[in-house]
Amino acid sequence: MSKDTSHSSSIQKSQHGFSQNWFLQIKNRILDYHKLARQLNLTIEEQRGLLHTKFKFALTGYLLSLIDQNNEHCPIRRQFIPTIDEIKILPEEISTQKIQNDNKKDDFLVLPEIVHRYLDRITILLTDQCAAYCRFCSYKNFVGKNESEITNNEFQLVIKYLKQHPEINHVILSGGDPLVLSDEKLEFVLKHLRQIPHISVIRIETRIPVVLPQRITPKLCNMLKKYQPVYLNIMVNHPKELNDYTEYVFNTLSDYGIPLSSNTVLLKGINDKVQVLAELFNKLLSLRVRPYQLLQCDIVEGTSHFRTPLYVGIKIVKQLRSIISWFAIPNFVVHTTNNSKVVIEPQVVISKTRSSVMIKDFNDNIFVYPENK
């Protein structure tokens, strides 16, 4: 397969104060207040957040290079560096977390590594480690606790479960971030999954292409290609996350035949403006990444400063439909307290009778649609 090696070479040789070796970047991540304070002029709110948060903090050298040193509202900075707002935990966050945990234990967590919520698909938790930890993460009570990975023996129990459930055809690999695992461990997982005849789709949920693009190597891409179809669903929240590195990575993955989609979390003060999301979704589509879901920020401990009212997302989706291609617009999704997903749509049905339905479009024009009798 031919590749544009000139662009690849310029990426590999660039110098931004971080290693081009992805493993060394993870090994040398910034993990505490003192190390970050030596490299970034922290605000009082950030200092207090870093010193008092109970949740895991980690930042790659690559991400640090993207942060605007002079702007406390930098969208990269706000997503990854805790502030004192994270210490404020609301009663509804505690109660929602308890309900979700109870439901997961009782109904969905069939093994410590398997969430089986829907009939035809499961989520396998391969690791609790991420390259960097988002402050709004739905799994912030889980990720980074031990920074461990599934053992081979534990994974054999997963395979046994899959073989006992032929109704499962879709496997989602999650964590943590599966792409922090070595190529060898990932191949071990994919090889065993592909030996089960009824598994037709494998999807990897990841943030790696935008927090540590150096991880996406030709060796990794070649390995993923061997086990197609393997889909990558990438979390991308702001246009500032897209640059020469990510453009090269997205194009490389696509050239290897790996289908790409994206999730975006709606975040107050970061991307809750229609112009920001229009730019993001258009850019993603041009890079062969199909916007899949716009997610309402989950009700998780210490995230109230990120959450927008539900009507904000509804309004944004409605506005997007009048200014960009619908092919670039993701579904707006809310996770409920019982761990189910709801696609939120602007209300389009006004009224209905036996012979017709009155509907409105994104410009609030009203039409009567005749029904078959």
mmCIF file of C-alpha atoms in Angstrom:
data_model
loop_
_atom_site.group_PDB
_atom_site.id
_atom_site.type_symbol
_atom_site.label_atom_id
_atom_site.label_comp_id
_atom_site.label_asym_id
_atom_site.label_seq_id
_atom_site.Cartn_x
_atom_site.Cartn_y
_atom_site.Cartn_z
ATOM 1 C CA MET A 1 0.000 0.000 0.000
ATOM 2 C CA SER A 2 1.449 3.341 -1.028
ATOM 3 C CA LYS A 3 1.787 6.018 1.622
ATOM 4 C CA ASP A 4 2.673 9.707 1.629
ATOM 5 C CA THR A 5 5.990 9.196 3.390
ATOM 6 C CA SER A 6 7.070 12.819 3.117
ATOM 7 C CA HIS A 7 4.333 13.984 5.484
ATOM 8 C CA SER A 8 4.949 11.035 7.797
ATOM 9 C CA SER A 9 8.643 11.880 7.930
ATOM 10 C CA SER A 10 8.024 15.527 8.805
ATOM 11 C CA ILE A 11 5.676 14.470 11.600
ATOM 12 C CA GLN A 12 8.156 11.993 13.050
ATOM 13 C CA LYS A 13 11.021 14.485 13.049
ATOM 14 C CA SER A 14 9.152 17.457 14.523
ATOM 15 C CA GLN A 15 10.346 18.714 17.895
ATOM 16 C CA HIS A 16 7.792 19.946 20.428
ATOM 17 C CA GLY A 17 9.415 18.950 23.698
ATOM 18 C CA PHE A 18 7.863 15.479 23.840
ATOM 19 C CA SER A 19 9.030 12.050 22.766
ATOM 20 C CA GLN A 20 7.880 10.589 19.465
ATOM 21 C CA ASN A 21 7.950 7.194 21.194
ATOM 22 C CA TRP A 22 4.405 6.631 22.452
ATOM 23 C CA PHE A 23 5.454 4.190 25.173
ATOM 24 C CA LEU A 24 7.933 6.693 26.623
ATOM 25 C CA GLN A 25 5.241 9.375 26.592
ATOM 26 C CA ILE A 26 2.989 7.175 28.708
ATOM 27 C CA LYS A 27 5.865 6.206 30.993
ATOM 28 C CA ASN A 28 6.823 9.872 31.480
ATOM 29 C CA ARG A 29 3.344 11.364 31.804
ATOM 30 C CA ILE A 30 2.711 14.270 34.141
ATOM 31 C CA LEU A 31 0.906 12.700 37.091
ATOM 32 C CA ASP A 32 0.830 15.328 39.836
ATOM 33 C CA TYR A 33 0.594 18.991 40.716
ATOM 34 C CA HIS A 34 4.298 19.539 41.343
ATOM 35 C CA LYS A 35 5.461 18.243 37.969
ATOM 36 C CA LEU A 36 2.775 20.176 36.084
ATOM 37 C CA ALA A 37 3.455 23.388 38.033
ATOM 38 C CA ARG A 38 7.037 23.331 36.764
ATOM 39 C CA GLN A 39 5.823 23.351 33.164
ATOM 40 C CA LEU A 40 2.602 25.365 33.213
ATOM 41 C CA ASN A 41 1.567 28.582 34.945
ATOM 42 C CA LEU A 42 -1.388 27.214 36.902
ATOM 43 C CA THR A 43 -4.315 29.294 38.115
ATOM 44 C CA ILE A 44 -5.341 29.214 41.773
ATOM 45 C CA GLU A 45 -8.412 27.177 40.768
ATOM 46 C CA GLU A 46 -6.218 24.630 38.970
ATOM 47 C CA GLN A 47 -3.766 24.407 41.863
ATOM 48 C CA ARG A 48 -6.564 23.681 44.312
ATOM 49 C CA GLY A 49 -8.168 21.212 41.929
ATOM 50 C CA LEU A 50 -4.946 19.271 41.408
ATOM 51 C CA LEU A 51 -4.137 19.178 45.116
ATOM 52 C CA HIS A 52 -7.589 18.124 46.313
ATOM 53 C CA THR A 53 -9.201 16.011 43.578
ATOM 54 C CA LYS A 54 -9.798 12.364 44.426
ATOM 55 C CA PHE A 55 -9.804 11.357 40.768
ATOM 56 C CA LYS A 56 -6.842 10.241 38.681
ATOM 57 C CA PHE A 57 -4.844 12.893 36.812
ATOM 58 C CA ALA A 58 -2.438 12.253 33.935
ATOM 59 C CA LEU A 59 -1.294 14.346 30.991
ATOM 60 C CA THR A 60 0.889 13.363 28.037
ATOM 61 C CA GLY A 61 3.689 15.580 26.792
ATOM 62 C CA TYR A 62 1.865 15.826 23.478
ATOM 63 C CA LEU A 63 -1.263 17.227 25.139
ATOM 64 C CA LEU A 64 0.817 19.661 27.169
ATOM 65 C CA SER A 65 2.228 21.015 23.892
ATOM 66 C CA LEU A 66 -1.329 21.830 22.727
ATOM 67 C CA ILE A 67 -2.292 23.808 25.830
ATOM 68 C CA ASP A 68 -2.374 27.584 25.529
ATOM 69 C CA GLN A 69 -0.101 28.690 28.364
ATOM 70 C CA ASN A 70 -1.742 32.110 28.595
ATOM 71 C CA ASN A 71 -5.398 31.098 28.364
ATOM 72 C CA GLU A 72 -7.069 29.450 31.352
ATOM 73 C CA HIS A 73 -10.103 28.802 29.114
ATOM 74 C CA CYS A 74 -8.074 26.809 26.560
ATOM 75 C CA PRO A 75 -10.343 23.882 25.547
ATOM 76 C CA ILE A 76 -7.532 21.334 25.931
ATOM 77 C CA ARG A 77 -6.582 22.726 29.321
ATOM 78 C CA ARG A 78 -10.152 22.654 30.623
ATOM 79 C CA GLN A 79 -10.752 19.066 29.530
ATOM 80 C CA PHE A 80 -7.718 17.569 31.262
ATOM 81 C CA ILE A 81 -6.607 19.792 34.171
ATOM 82 C CA PRO A 82 -8.889 19.668 37.229
ATOM 83 C CA THR A 83 -10.092 22.859 38.875
ATOM 84 C CA ILE A 84 -11.637 23.488 42.268
ATOM 85 C CA ASP A 85 -15.060 23.005 40.612
ATOM 86 C CA GLU A 86 -14.306 19.281 40.465
ATOM 87 C CA ILE A 87 -14.322 19.138 44.257
ATOM 88 C CA LYS A 88 -17.978 20.218 44.324
ATOM 89 C CA ILE A 89 -20.040 17.032 44.235
ATOM 90 C CA LEU A 90 -23.814 17.459 44.016
ATOM 91 C CA PRO A 91 -26.369 15.161 45.718
ATOM 92 C CA GLU A 92 -27.868 14.158 42.353
ATOM 93 C CA GLU A 93 -24.415 13.086 41.164
ATOM 94 C CA ILE A 94 -24.011 10.767 44.148
ATOM 95 C CA SER A 95 -27.526 9.317 43.857
ATOM 96 C CA THR A 96 -27.270 8.832 40.086
ATOM 97 C CA GLN A 97 -23.917 7.085 40.455
ATOM 98 C CA LYS A 98 -25.364 4.750 43.097
ATOM 99 C CA ILE A 99 -28.343 3.819 40.913
ATOM 100 C CA GLN A 100 -26.099 3.170 37.919
ATOM 101 C CA ASN A 101 -23.654 1.100 39.948
ATOM 102 C CA ASP A 102 -26.464 -0.988 41.459
ATOM 103 C CA ASN A 103 -28.051 -1.591 38.055
ATOM 104 C CA LYS A 104 -24.725 -2.505 36.513
ATOM 105 C CA LYS A 105 -23.915 -4.986 39.275
ATOM 106 C CA ASP A 106 -27.362 -6.567 39.264
ATOM 107 C CA ASP A 107 -28.173 -6.663 35.581
ATOM 108 C CA PHE A 108 -25.252 -5.956 33.282
ATOM 109 C CA LEU A 109 -21.862 -6.776 34.815
ATOM 110 C CA VAL A 110 -21.889 -10.500 34.066
ATOM 111 C CA LEU A 111 -18.133 -10.747 34.664
ATOM 112 C CA PRO A 112 -15.773 -8.127 36.112
ATOM 113 C CA GLU A 113 -14.579 -7.492 32.548
ATOM 114 C CA ILE A 114 -17.924 -7.771 30.677
ATOM 115 C CA VAL A 115 -20.883 -5.402 30.477
ATOM 116 C CA HIS A 116 -23.764 -7.156 28.679
ATOM 117 C CA ARG A 117 -26.479 -4.512 28.449
ATOM 118 C CA TYR A 118 -27.967 -5.265 25.026
ATOM 119 C CA LEU A 119 -28.866 -8.656 23.583
ATOM 120 C CA ASP A 120 -26.524 -8.710 20.574
ATOM 121 C CA ARG A 121 -23.440 -6.928 21.926
ATOM 122 C CA ILE A 122 -21.108 -6.727 24.885
ATOM 123 C CA THR A 123 -18.487 -4.324 26.157
ATOM 124 C CA ILE A 124 -15.171 -5.800 27.290
ATOM 125 C CA LEU A 125 -13.185 -3.702 29.766
ATOM 126 C CA LEU A 126 -9.591 -4.436 28.749
ATOM 127 C CA THR A 127 -7.856 -1.946 31.046
ATOM 128 C CA ASP A 128 -8.555 0.851 33.502
ATOM 129 C CA GLN A 129 -5.693 2.949 32.097
ATOM 130 C CA CYS A 130 -5.888 5.929 29.742
ATOM 131 C CA ALA A 131 -3.064 7.985 28.264
ATOM 132 C CA ALA A 132 -4.702 11.060 29.837
ATOM 133 C CA TYR A 133 -7.768 11.409 32.053
ATOM 134 C CA CYS A 134 -10.718 13.555 30.982
ATOM 135 C CA ARG A 135 -12.222 15.443 33.906
ATOM 136 C CA PHE A 136 -15.793 14.703 32.736
ATOM 137 C CA CYS A 137 -15.295 10.953 32.172
ATOM 138 C CA SER A 138 -18.342 8.751 32.771
ATOM 139 C CA TYR A 139 -16.031 6.133 34.291
ATOM 140 C CA LYS A 140 -13.899 8.452 36.432
ATOM 141 C CA ASN A 141 -14.638 6.317 39.507
ATOM 142 C CA PHE A 142 -13.131 3.336 37.665
ATOM 143 C CA VAL A 143 -10.337 4.553 35.401
ATOM 144 C CA GLY A 144 -6.811 4.874 36.720
ATOM 145 C CA LYS A 145 -7.444 3.008 39.969
ATOM 146 C CA ASN A 146 -4.760 0.411 39.345
ATOM 147 C CA GLU A 147 -3.649 1.162 35.768
ATOM 148 C CA SER A 148 -3.826 -2.567 35.126
ATOM 149 C CA GLU A 149 -4.986 -4.668 32.177
ATOM 150 C CA ILE A 150 -6.991 -7.822 31.698
ATOM 151 C CA THR A 151 -4.917 -10.960 32.206
ATOM 152 C CA ASN A 152 -4.826 -13.778 29.674
ATOM 153 C CA ASN A 153 -6.676 -16.051 32.102
ATOM 154 C CA GLU A 154 -9.382 -13.429 32.663
ATOM 155 C CA PHE A 155 -9.735 -12.995 28.921
ATOM 156 C CA GLN A 156 -10.209 -16.741 28.458
ATOM 157 C CA LEU A 157 -13.279 -16.456 30.719
ATOM 158 C CA VAL A 158 -14.549 -13.699 28.420
ATOM 159 C CA ILE A 159 -14.065 -15.969 25.396
ATOM 160 C CA LYS A 160 -15.894 -18.782 27.188
ATOM 161 C CA TYR A 161 -18.834 -16.445 27.866
ATOM 162 C CA LEU A 162 -18.952 -15.348 24.232
ATOM 163 C CA LYS A 163 -18.977 -18.924 22.984
ATOM 164 C CA GLN A 164 -21.927 -19.630 25.278
ATOM 165 C CA HIS A 165 -23.902 -16.709 23.811
ATOM 166 C CA PRO A 166 -24.290 -17.063 20.026
ATOM 167 C CA GLU A 167 -26.729 -14.130 20.000
ATOM 168 C CA ILE A 168 -23.765 -11.777 20.508
ATOM 169 C CA ASN A 169 -22.346 -10.530 17.197
ATOM 170 C CA HIS A 170 -20.887 -7.156 18.199
ATOM 171 C CA VAL A 171 -17.992 -6.710 20.635
ATOM 172 C CA ILE A 172 -16.977 -3.297 21.976
ATOM 173 C CA LEU A 173 -13.473 -3.014 23.405
ATOM 174 C CA SER A 174 -13.287 -0.315 26.049
ATOM 175 C CA GLY A 175 -11.776 0.504 29.409
ATOM 176 C CA GLY A 176 -9.913 2.789 30.045
ATOM 177 C CA ASP A 177 -8.456 3.054 26.571
ATOM 178 C CA PRO A 178 -7.649 -0.230 24.797
ATOM 179 C CA LEU A 179 -4.983 1.403 22.633
ATOM 180 C CA VAL A 180 -2.678 1.939 25.609
ATOM 181 C CA LEU A 181 -2.115 -1.818 25.492
ATOM 182 C CA SER A 182 0.819 -3.231 23.572
ATOM 183 C CA ASP A 183 0.406 -4.399 19.988
ATOM 184 C CA GLU A 184 1.005 -7.948 21.198
ATOM 185 C CA LYS A 185 -1.760 -7.800 23.823
ATOM 186 C CA LEU A 186 -4.208 -6.223 21.384
ATOM 187 C CA GLU A 187 -3.461 -8.893 18.801
ATOM 188 C CA PHE A 188 -3.987 -11.598 21.419
ATOM 189 C CA VAL A 189 -7.457 -10.149 22.055
ATOM 190 C CA LEU A 190 -8.408 -9.666 18.395
ATOM 191 C CA LYS A 191 -7.108 -13.056 17.295
ATOM 192 C CA HIS A 192 -9.217 -14.894 19.864
ATOM 193 C CA LEU A 193 -12.314 -12.832 19.089
ATOM 194 C CA ARG A 194 -11.990 -13.515 15.373
ATOM 195 C CA GLN A 195 -11.944 -17.256 16.054
ATOM 196 C CA ILE A 196 -15.570 -17.056 17.237
ATOM 197 C CA PRO A 197 -17.788 -17.404 14.126
ATOM 198 C CA HIS A 198 -20.748 -15.356 15.358
ATOM 199 C CA ILE A 199 -18.647 -12.259 16.184
ATOM 200 C CA SER A 200 -19.009 -10.096 13.075
ATOM 201 C CA VAL A 201 -18.139 -6.616 14.356
ATOM 202 C CA ILE A 202 -15.358 -5.449 16.672
ATOM 203 C CA ARG A 203 -15.354 -1.824 17.776
ATOM 204 C CA ILE A 204 -12.616 -0.073 19.760
ATOM 205 C CA GLU A 205 -13.587 2.949 21.869
ATOM 206 C CA THR A 206 -10.564 5.233 22.094
ATOM 207 C CA ARG A 207 -9.247 8.741 22.678
ATOM 208 C CA ILE A 208 -5.686 7.862 21.636
ATOM 209 C CA PRO A 209 -5.615 9.461 18.145
ATOM 210 C CA VAL A 210 -6.141 12.916 19.694
ATOM 211 C CA VAL A 211 -4.312 12.556 23.034
ATOM 212 C CA LEU A 212 -1.352 10.451 21.866
ATOM 213 C CA PRO A 213 -1.344 10.224 18.044
ATOM 214 C CA GLN A 214 2.199 8.832 18.097
ATOM 215 C CA ARG A 215 0.615 5.545 19.248
ATOM 216 C CA ILE A 216 -0.900 4.997 15.786
ATOM 217 C CA THR A 217 2.071 3.315 14.137
ATOM 218 C CA PRO A 218 2.265 1.367 10.850
ATOM 219 C CA LYS A 219 2.773 -1.784 12.920
ATOM 220 C CA LEU A 220 -0.474 -1.171 14.819
ATOM 221 C CA CYS A 221 -2.390 -0.363 11.623
ATOM 222 C CA ASN A 222 -1.125 -3.505 9.888
ATOM 223 C CA MET A 223 -2.175 -5.594 12.853
ATOM 224 C CA LEU A 224 -5.674 -4.059 13.006
ATOM 225 C CA LYS A 225 -6.076 -4.613 9.282
ATOM 226 C CA LYS A 226 -5.535 -8.362 9.728
ATOM 227 C CA TYR A 227 -8.704 -8.641 11.817
ATOM 228 C CA GLN A 228 -11.122 -6.492 9.817
ATOM 229 C CA PRO A 229 -13.698 -5.271 10.255
ATOM 230 C CA VAL A 230 -12.321 -3.434 13.273
ATOM 231 C CA TYR A 231 -14.016 -0.067 13.812
ATOM 232 C CA LEU A 232 -12.450 2.792 15.759
ATOM 233 C CA ASN A 233 -14.838 5.141 17.545
ATOM 234 C CA ILE A 234 -12.776 8.148 18.628
ATOM 235 C CA MET A 235 -13.734 10.784 21.192
ATOM 236 C CA VAL A 236 -13.050 14.256 19.774
ATOM 237 C CA ASN A 237 -14.496 17.313 21.515
ATOM 238 C CA HIS A 238 -12.991 20.463 19.996
ATOM 239 C CA PRO A 239 -11.390 21.637 16.718
ATOM 240 C CA LYS A 240 -8.206 22.461 18.668
ATOM 241 C CA GLU A 241 -7.669 18.705 19.008
ATOM 242 C CA LEU A 242 -7.259 18.439 15.225
ATOM 243 C CA ASN A 243 -3.883 19.309 13.686
ATOM 244 C CA ASP A 244 -1.177 17.862 11.428
ATOM 245 C CA TYR A 245 -0.650 14.917 13.759
ATOM 246 C CA THR A 246 -4.291 13.910 13.970
ATOM 247 C CA GLU A 247 -4.877 14.556 10.262
ATOM 248 C CA TYR A 248 -2.011 12.208 9.414
ATOM 249 C CA VAL A 249 -3.278 9.588 11.880
ATOM 250 C CA PHE A 250 -6.882 9.675 10.644
ATOM 251 C CA ASN A 251 -5.795 9.433 7.025
ATOM 252 C CA THR A 252 -3.386 6.603 7.805
ATOM 253 C CA LEU A 253 -6.035 4.584 9.633
ATOM 254 C CA SER A 254 -8.506 5.094 6.790
ATOM 255 C CA ASP A 255 -5.901 4.137 4.189
ATOM 256 C CA TYR A 256 -5.457 0.846 6.032
ATOM 257 C CA GLY A 257 -9.184 0.215 5.688
ATOM 258 C CA ILE A 258 -10.132 0.937 9.303
ATOM 259 C CA PRO A 259 -13.563 2.652 9.492
ATOM 260 C CA LEU A 260 -13.624 5.692 11.780
ATOM 261 C CA SER A 261 -16.422 7.369 13.703
ATOM 262 C CA SER A 262 -16.478 9.871 16.546
ATOM 263 C CA ASN A 263 -18.154 10.657 19.828
ATOM 264 C CA THR A 264 -18.284 14.209 21.143
ATOM 265 C CA VAL A 265 -19.273 15.150 24.691
ATOM 266 C CA LEU A 266 -21.207 18.417 24.941
ATOM 267 C CA LEU A 267 -19.237 20.517 27.439
ATOM 268 C CA LYS A 268 -20.213 23.879 28.913
ATOM 269 C CA GLY A 269 -17.773 26.640 27.980
ATOM 270 C CA ILE A 270 -15.767 24.331 25.711
ATOM 271 C CA ASN A 271 -17.895 23.292 22.734
ATOM 272 C CA ASP A 272 -21.471 24.335 23.554
ATOM 273 C CA LYS A 273 -21.659 26.785 20.633
ATOM 274 C CA VAL A 274 -23.093 25.800 17.274
ATOM 275 C CA GLN A 275 -20.163 27.392 15.386
ATOM 276 C CA VAL A 276 -17.628 25.286 17.313
ATOM 277 C CA LEU A 277 -19.445 22.013 16.688
ATOM 278 C CA ALA A 278 -20.139 22.857 13.042
ATOM 279 C CA GLU A 279 -16.411 23.404 12.508
ATOM 280 C CA LEU A 280 -15.557 20.199 14.375
ATOM 281 C CA PHE A 281 -18.037 17.947 12.568
ATOM 282 C CA ASN A 282 -17.216 19.340 9.122
ATOM 283 C CA LYS A 283 -13.503 18.875 9.759
ATOM 284 C CA LEU A 284 -13.979 15.330 11.030
ATOM 285 C CA LEU A 285 -16.018 14.385 7.985
ATOM 286 C CA SER A 286 -13.337 15.808 5.681
ATOM 287 C CA LEU A 287 -10.830 13.551 7.486
ATOM 288 C CA ARG A 288 -13.012 10.478 6.849
ATOM 289 C CA VAL A 289 -14.322 10.339 10.407
ATOM 290 C CA ARG A 290 -18.114 10.041 10.591
ATOM 291 C CA PRO A 291 -19.624 11.940 13.559
ATOM 292 C CA TYR A 292 -21.621 9.303 15.428
ATOM 293 C CA GLN A 293 -22.844 10.657 18.771
ATOM 294 C CA LEU A 294 -23.080 14.038 20.489
ATOM 295 C CA LEU A 295 -23.310 13.013 24.138
ATOM 296 C CA GLN A 296 -24.935 14.959 26.924
ATOM 297 C CA CYS A 297 -22.313 15.117 29.681
ATOM 298 C CA ASP A 298 -23.157 12.348 32.141
ATOM 299 C CA ILE A 299 -24.245 13.022 35.703
ATOM 300 C CA VAL A 300 -20.995 11.946 37.339
ATOM 301 C CA GLU A 301 -19.356 13.174 40.542
ATOM 302 C CA GLY A 302 -17.593 16.508 40.136
ATOM 303 C CA THR A 303 -18.875 17.331 36.638
ATOM 304 C CA SER A 304 -21.619 19.916 37.225
ATOM 305 C CA HIS A 305 -19.429 22.687 35.762
ATOM 306 C CA PHE A 306 -19.306 20.775 32.459
ATOM 307 C CA ARG A 307 -23.008 19.955 32.086
ATOM 308 C CA THR A 308 -25.311 22.044 29.933
ATOM 309 C CA PRO A 309 -29.107 22.078 30.263
ATOM 310 C CA LEU A 310 -30.662 19.488 27.953
ATOM 311 C CA TYR A 311 -32.334 22.146 25.827
ATOM 312 C CA VAL A 312 -28.902 23.521 24.830
ATOM 313 C CA GLY A 313 -28.021 20.319 22.985
ATOM 314 C CA ILE A 314 -31.466 20.136 21.385
ATOM 315 C CA LYS A 315 -31.137 23.713 20.154
ATOM 316 C CA ILE A 316 -27.616 23.138 18.800
ATOM 317 C CA VAL A 317 -28.663 20.049 16.819
ATOM 318 C CA LYS A 318 -31.594 21.968 15.370
ATOM 319 C CA GLN A 319 -29.299 24.843 14.336
ATOM 320 C CA LEU A 320 -26.721 22.461 12.853
ATOM 321 C CA ARG A 321 -29.341 21.027 10.518
ATOM 322 C CA SER A 322 -29.716 24.377 8.819
ATOM 323 C CA ILE A 323 -25.996 25.135 8.333
ATOM 324 C CA ILE A 324 -24.099 21.865 7.677
ATOM 325 C CA SER A 325 -24.747 18.598 5.858
ATOM 326 C CA TRP A 326 -26.894 16.188 7.823
ATOM 327 C CA PHE A 327 -24.272 13.553 6.981
ATOM 328 C CA ALA A 328 -21.977 15.419 9.400
ATOM 329 C CA ILE A 329 -24.501 15.658 12.252
ATOM 330 C CA PRO A 330 -24.367 12.993 14.987
ATOM 331 C CA ASN A 331 -27.254 11.748 17.089
ATOM 332 C CA PHE A 332 -27.748 13.680 20.328
ATOM 333 C CA VAL A 333 -27.717 11.031 23.064
ATOM 334 C CA VAL A 334 -28.433 11.042 26.791
ATOM 335 C CA HIS A 335 -27.494 8.241 29.183
ATOM 336 C CA THR A 336 -30.292 7.726 31.697
ATOM 337 C CA THR A 337 -29.929 6.769 35.347
ATOM 338 C CA ASN A 338 -30.716 3.118 34.542
ATOM 339 C CA ASN A 339 -27.800 2.964 32.079
ATOM 340 C CA SER A 340 -29.907 3.065 28.915
ATOM 341 C CA LYS A 341 -29.405 5.454 25.996
ATOM 342 C CA VAL A 342 -32.004 7.858 24.623
ATOM 343 C CA VAL A 343 -31.653 9.684 21.308
ATOM 344 C CA ILE A 344 -32.987 13.205 21.865
ATOM 345 C CA GLU A 345 -34.668 14.842 18.878
ATOM 346 C CA PRO A 346 -36.202 18.298 18.486
ATOM 347 C CA GLN A 347 -39.956 17.792 18.655
ATOM 348 C CA VAL A 348 -41.179 17.412 15.077
ATOM 349 C CA VAL A 349 -44.641 15.861 15.456
ATOM 350 C CA ILE A 350 -47.173 18.523 16.361
ATOM 351 C CA SER A 351 -50.363 16.490 16.105
ATOM 352 C CA LYS A 352 -51.820 13.473 14.341
ATOM 353 C CA THR A 353 -55.162 12.135 13.223
ATOM 354 C CA ARG A 354 -56.216 8.911 11.509
ATOM 355 C CA SER A 355 -55.583 10.486 8.099
ATOM 356 C CA SER A 356 -52.581 12.777 8.603
ATOM 357 C CA VAL A 357 -49.666 13.842 10.761
ATOM 358 C CA MET A 358 -48.710 17.490 11.251
ATOM 359 C CA ILE A 359 -44.925 17.915 11.346
ATOM 360 C CA LYS A 360 -42.383 20.731 11.310
ATOM 361 C CA ASP A 361 -38.901 20.972 9.805
ATOM 362 C CA PHE A 362 -35.697 22.481 11.245
ATOM 363 C CA ASN A 363 -36.874 25.969 10.207
ATOM 364 C CA ASP A 364 -40.196 25.442 12.030
ATOM 365 C CA ASN A 365 -42.117 25.250 8.748
ATOM 366 C CA ILE A 366 -45.254 23.165 9.284
ATOM 367 C CA PHE A 367 -46.408 20.440 6.895
ATOM 368 C CA VAL A 368 -49.249 17.948 6.777
ATOM 369 C CA TYR A 369 -48.145 14.418 5.902
ATOM 370 C CA PRO A 370 -50.987 12.182 4.635
ATOM 371 C CA GLU A 371 -51.180 8.756 6.264
ATOM 372 C CA ASN A 372 -52.187 5.539 4.519
ATOM 373 C CA LYS A 373 -55.642 4.452 5.589
#
